[in-house]
Amino acid sequence: MNLYKISQDVNDDWDTFDSAVVVAESAEEAKKIIPYFTNQNIDTLSNAQFLDLIYGDHNSTDKWAKPEDVKTEFIGVADNDFLNSLDGRTTVVASFNAG
């Protein structure tokens, strides 16, 4: 598994994530990870379900971006000890702009 920095500048207001370091097999997979919902598998969601997840009533503001608006940067390869320490999480660390 690889480590990627993901970032977005579509939603840059308060109470939004601007970037995160995530574990993924590919850059395309990394773009689908939502820092706020680290355990959500969006591969099985319809477009409407994905938009509800991001912009739904349970979120008072837009917190992230659609995969096509996410930039990725390869950081390196995660070893097994590190992966085991994550206990299934995909987000290692995230930057949230609280306001």
Backbone as a ProteinNet text record, in pm:
[ID]
protein_1_A
[PRIMARY]
MNLYKISQDVNDDWDTFDSAVVVAESAEEAKKIIPYFTNQNIDTLSNAQFLDLIYGDHNSTDKWAKPEDVKTEFIGVADNDFLNSLDGRTTVVASFNAG
[TERTIARY]
84	0	88.5	36	110.1	53.1	134.7	91.6	80.7	-31	-54.3	-97.9	-52.5	-110.9	-223.5	-343.4	-455.4	-490.5	-531.1	-566.6	-673.9	-743.5	-846.5	-852.1	-890.9	-908.1	-1043.3	-1137	-1272.4	-1350.7	-1343.2	-1409.8	-1302.2	-1286.8	-1177.5	-1225.9	-1347.7	-1404.4	-1370.7	-1425.4	-1410.2	-1481.4	-1440.1	-1499.5	-1489.8	-1375.7	-1349.2	-1211.8	-1195.1	-1064.1	-995	-865.8	-793.4	-696.9	-655.7	-562.8	-559	-498.3	-481.8	-372.7	-318.8	-231.1	-311	-318.7	-402.9	-325.5	-378.2	-324	-415	-357.6	-435.8	-345.1	-406.4	-329	-286.1	-363.7	-333.6	-376.3	-329.6	-370.1	-519.6	-573.9	-718.1	-799.3	-753.2	-821.3	-808.9	-692.9	-670.9	-766.7	-795.6	-886.9	-1027.7	-1063.4	-1197.9	-1212.1	-1102.1	-1107.6	-1154.1	-1251.8	-1305.7	-1250.3	-1165.9	-1105.5	-1206.1	-1318.6	-1418.7	-1481.7	-1492.9	-1556.4	-1452.5	-1362	-1247	-1281.7	-1394	-1426.7	-1535	-1575.3	-1681.7	-1625.3	-1682.6	-1641.4	-1729.9	-1676.8	-1760.4	-1768.1	-1691.3	-1697.2	-1835.6	-1910.8	-2041.4	-2155.8	-2125.9	-2230.5	-2268.2	-2396.2	-2439.3	-2391.3	-2398.9	-2358.2	-2441	-2571	-2658.4	-2619.7	-2588.1	-2546.9	-2414	-2321.9	-2193.3	-2213.7	-2295.1	-2319.2	-2387.6	-2478.4	-2543.7	-2442.5	-2348.2	-2244.5	-2161.2	-2127.5	-2044.8	-2125.6	-2242.4	-2317.1	-2447.9	-2470.2	-2598	-2627.1	-2747.7	-2795.3	-2708.5	-2642.3	-2560	-2432.2	-2401.7	-2287.9	-2342	-2301	-2351.4	-2281.1	-2164.7	-2092	-2029.3	-1985	-1913.2	-1774.7	-1741.4	-1615.9	-1506.8	-1542.2	-1442	-1481.5	-1430.8	-1452.6	-1479.8	-1534.3	-1553.9	-1417	-1407.1	-1277.2	-1206.5	-1280.8	-1216.4	-1152.9	-1188.4	-1130.7	-1018.7	-984.6	-882.1	-746.8	-644.8	-507.5	-438.4	-351.5	-276.8	-127	-52.4	93.5	145.2	219	275.3	381.4	371.3	469.1	566.2	513.6	599.6	517.3	584.1	519.8	511.2	393.4	373	412.1	485.8	522.1	409	417.9	310.7	287.8	392.2	374.9	292.1	321.1	245.1	99.9	78	-58.4	-135.9	-73.8	-140.7	-176.6	-93.8	-121.4	-242.1	-276.9	-392.9	-524.3	-520.9	-639.4	-754.8	-724.5	-828.1	-859.7	-808.9	-835.4	-758.7	-811.7	-742.1	-677.6	-725.3	-668.9	-565.9	-443.7	-336.4	-345.4	-357.1	-368.4	-440.8	-514.2	-587.7	-578.2	-587.5	-586.3	-728.4	-786.1	-923.1	-918.6	-984.9	-986.4	-1110.6	-1100.5	-1214.7	-1241.4	-1367.3	-1400.5	-1522.1
-118	0	124.3	228.3	352.6	462.2	560	680.1	793.1	864.9	978.8	1099.4	1215.6	1339.2	1372.8	1392	1436.4	1578.4	1660.1	1798.1	1846.3	1950.1	2010.7	2159.2	2239.3	2382.5	2431.5	2338.6	2373.4	2431.5	2365.3	2410.5	2461.4	2594.8	2651.6	2745.6	2724	2806.1	2743.8	2799.4	2740.2	2606.2	2522.6	2390.5	2300.7	2303.8	2217	2152.2	2038.6	1975.7	2030.9	2062.4	2104.9	1997.6	1907.1	1802.4	1690.8	1580.7	1465.8	1376.3	1291.3	1183.3	1055.7	977.5	858.1	737.3	620	493.2	443.9	412.3	363.3	284	199.6	121.5	204.2	308.7	390	534.2	623.8	763.9	778.4	699.4	706	663.9	560.3	517.9	625.6	688	793.2	909.5	944.2	1054.7	1029	903.9	868	867.4	883.1	881.1	1016.9	1014	1135	1143.4	1242.4	1246.4	1241.8	1304.9	1308.8	1172.2	1090.9	959.3	853.6	828.5	744.5	599.9	550.8	410	389.4	494.1	483.8	435.3	328.2	277.9	342.7	442	513.4	444.8	337.9	266.5	209.9	179.1	116	217	345.4	446.8	498.8	530.2	599.4	743.9	818	958.1	1037.2	1011.1	1082	1050.9	924.8	887.2	952.7	959.9	1024.2	1172	1240.2	1382.4	1405	1313.6	1324.9	1306.5	1217.1	1193.4	1319	1386.3	1506.5	1628.7	1647.1	1771.1	1753.2	1635.6	1604	1684.3	1661.8	1736.2	1715.3	1600.2	1573.2	1656.6	1724.7	1817	1957.8	2047.6	2184.2	2263.6	2219.4	2287.8	2184.2	2228.2	2139.6	2115.4	1990.7	1960.7	1906.8	1858.6	1798.6	1824.8	1747.3	1770.6	1638.9	1648.8	1530.3	1475.7	1345.5	1286.6	1357.8	1405.1	1471.1	1605.4	1660.2	1786.7	1767	1642.2	1611.6	1591.5	1655.9	1638.9	1534	1454	1353.4	1372.1	1337.4	1340	1214.4	1132.1	1009.7	1046	985.7	1010.7	894.4	772.5	656.3	531.3	424.8	295.5	272	229.1	199.6	55.2	32.8	-104.6	-170.5	-301.4	-377.2	-335.4	-304.9	-261.2	-133.2	-40	85	58.6	-23.8	-55.9	-121	-212.2	-277.3	-177.5	-77	23.2	109.7	117.9	197.7	128	-4	-81.5	-58.5	-59.4	-47.6	93.4	194.5	332.2	363.2	453.3	495.3	632.2	713.2	846.2	841	884.5	887.6	1016.1	1128.6	1259.5	1351	1449.3	1540.7	1682.9	1778.2	1919.9	1973.9	2014.8	2066	2211.3	2296.5	2440.3	2475.9	2463.2	2489.6	2639.3	2671.9	2813.6	2840
0	0	0	-61.4	-76.9	11.5	38.9	109.6	7.9	13.4	-75.5	6.2	-34.6	15.6	-80.6	-27.1	-109.6	-66.5	-161.7	-129.7	-225.7	-181.5	-265.4	-233.3	-333.6	-311.2	-361.5	-378	-421	-303.8	-189	-67.2	27.5	33.3	112	221.5	265.1	371.3	506.5	613.4	745.5	750.9	843.3	866.3	743.6	679.4	564.3	579.7	516.1	506.4	382.7	393.7	273.7	225	314.6	272.7	376.1	334.9	424.3	368.5	453.4	410.4	427.3	319	319	268.1	300.4	252.1	140.8	24.9	-88.6	-181.9	-263.6	-360.2	-480.3	-513.2	-631.2	-606.7	-692.4	-683.6	-707.8	-799.7	-827.2	-705.5	-635.6	-513.3	-405.5	-395.8	-296.1	-317	-442.5	-472.3	-420.3	-400.1	-354.8	-203.1	-131.8	14.2	64.8	153.7	213.9	355.6	386.7	520.1	634.6	620.6	727.2	750.1	646.1	653.1	619.7	709.9	680	650.9	698.7	677.4	571.5	502.2	402.4	269.2	213.5	82.3	-23.5	-94.1	-190.1	-325.3	-345.5	-473.3	-501	-396.2	-413.6	-412.6	-397	-389.6	-527.8	-543.9	-665.3	-656	-765.6	-764.4	-663.6	-658.5	-564.6	-420	-391.8	-256.7	-220.4	-317.8	-291.8	-259.8	-339.1	-315.5	-181.5	-143.3	-13.4	99	79.5	179.4	201.3	92.6	101.4	144	83.1	101.3	177.1	233.6	297.2	422.3	474.5	591.1	714.7	724.6	842.4	843.6	734.8	729	713.6	801.9	792.4	683	640.9	533.3	442.2	328.8	236.2	293.6	319	386.9	295.3	176.9	89.9	-53.8	-147.2	-289.6	-360.8	-480.9	-564.5	-605.3	-630.6	-666.8	-781.8	-880.3	-994.7	-957.7	-840.2	-794.1	-691.8	-663.5	-563.2	-631.7	-577.5	-626.7	-539.9	-600.8	-524.9	-546.2	-442.7	-449.8	-380.1	-453	-396.5	-293.5	-174.6	-68.2	-55.3	-52.3	-35.4	-11.4	26.4	50	200.4	246.3	388.6	416.9	525.9	560.8	640.8	657.7	722.6	867.1	941.4	1080.1	1086.9	995.8	993.2	954.9	853.2	811.3	924.4	997.1	1109.8	1218.8	1238.8	1341.7	1306.9	1179.4	1137.8	1167.6	1186.6	1222.8	1124.6	995	892.8	847.6	917.7	875.2	747.2	667.3	546.2	561.6	654.5	675.5	787.1	756.5	855.6	936.7	867	930.5	832.1	884.2	796.7	850.3	760.1	795	782.6	896.4	901.5	944.5	868.5	895.9	977.2	1108.5	1196.8	1205	1212.5	1221.4	1302.3
[MASK]
+++++++++++++++++++++++++++++++++++++++++++++++++++++++++++++++++++++++++++++++++++++++++++++++++++

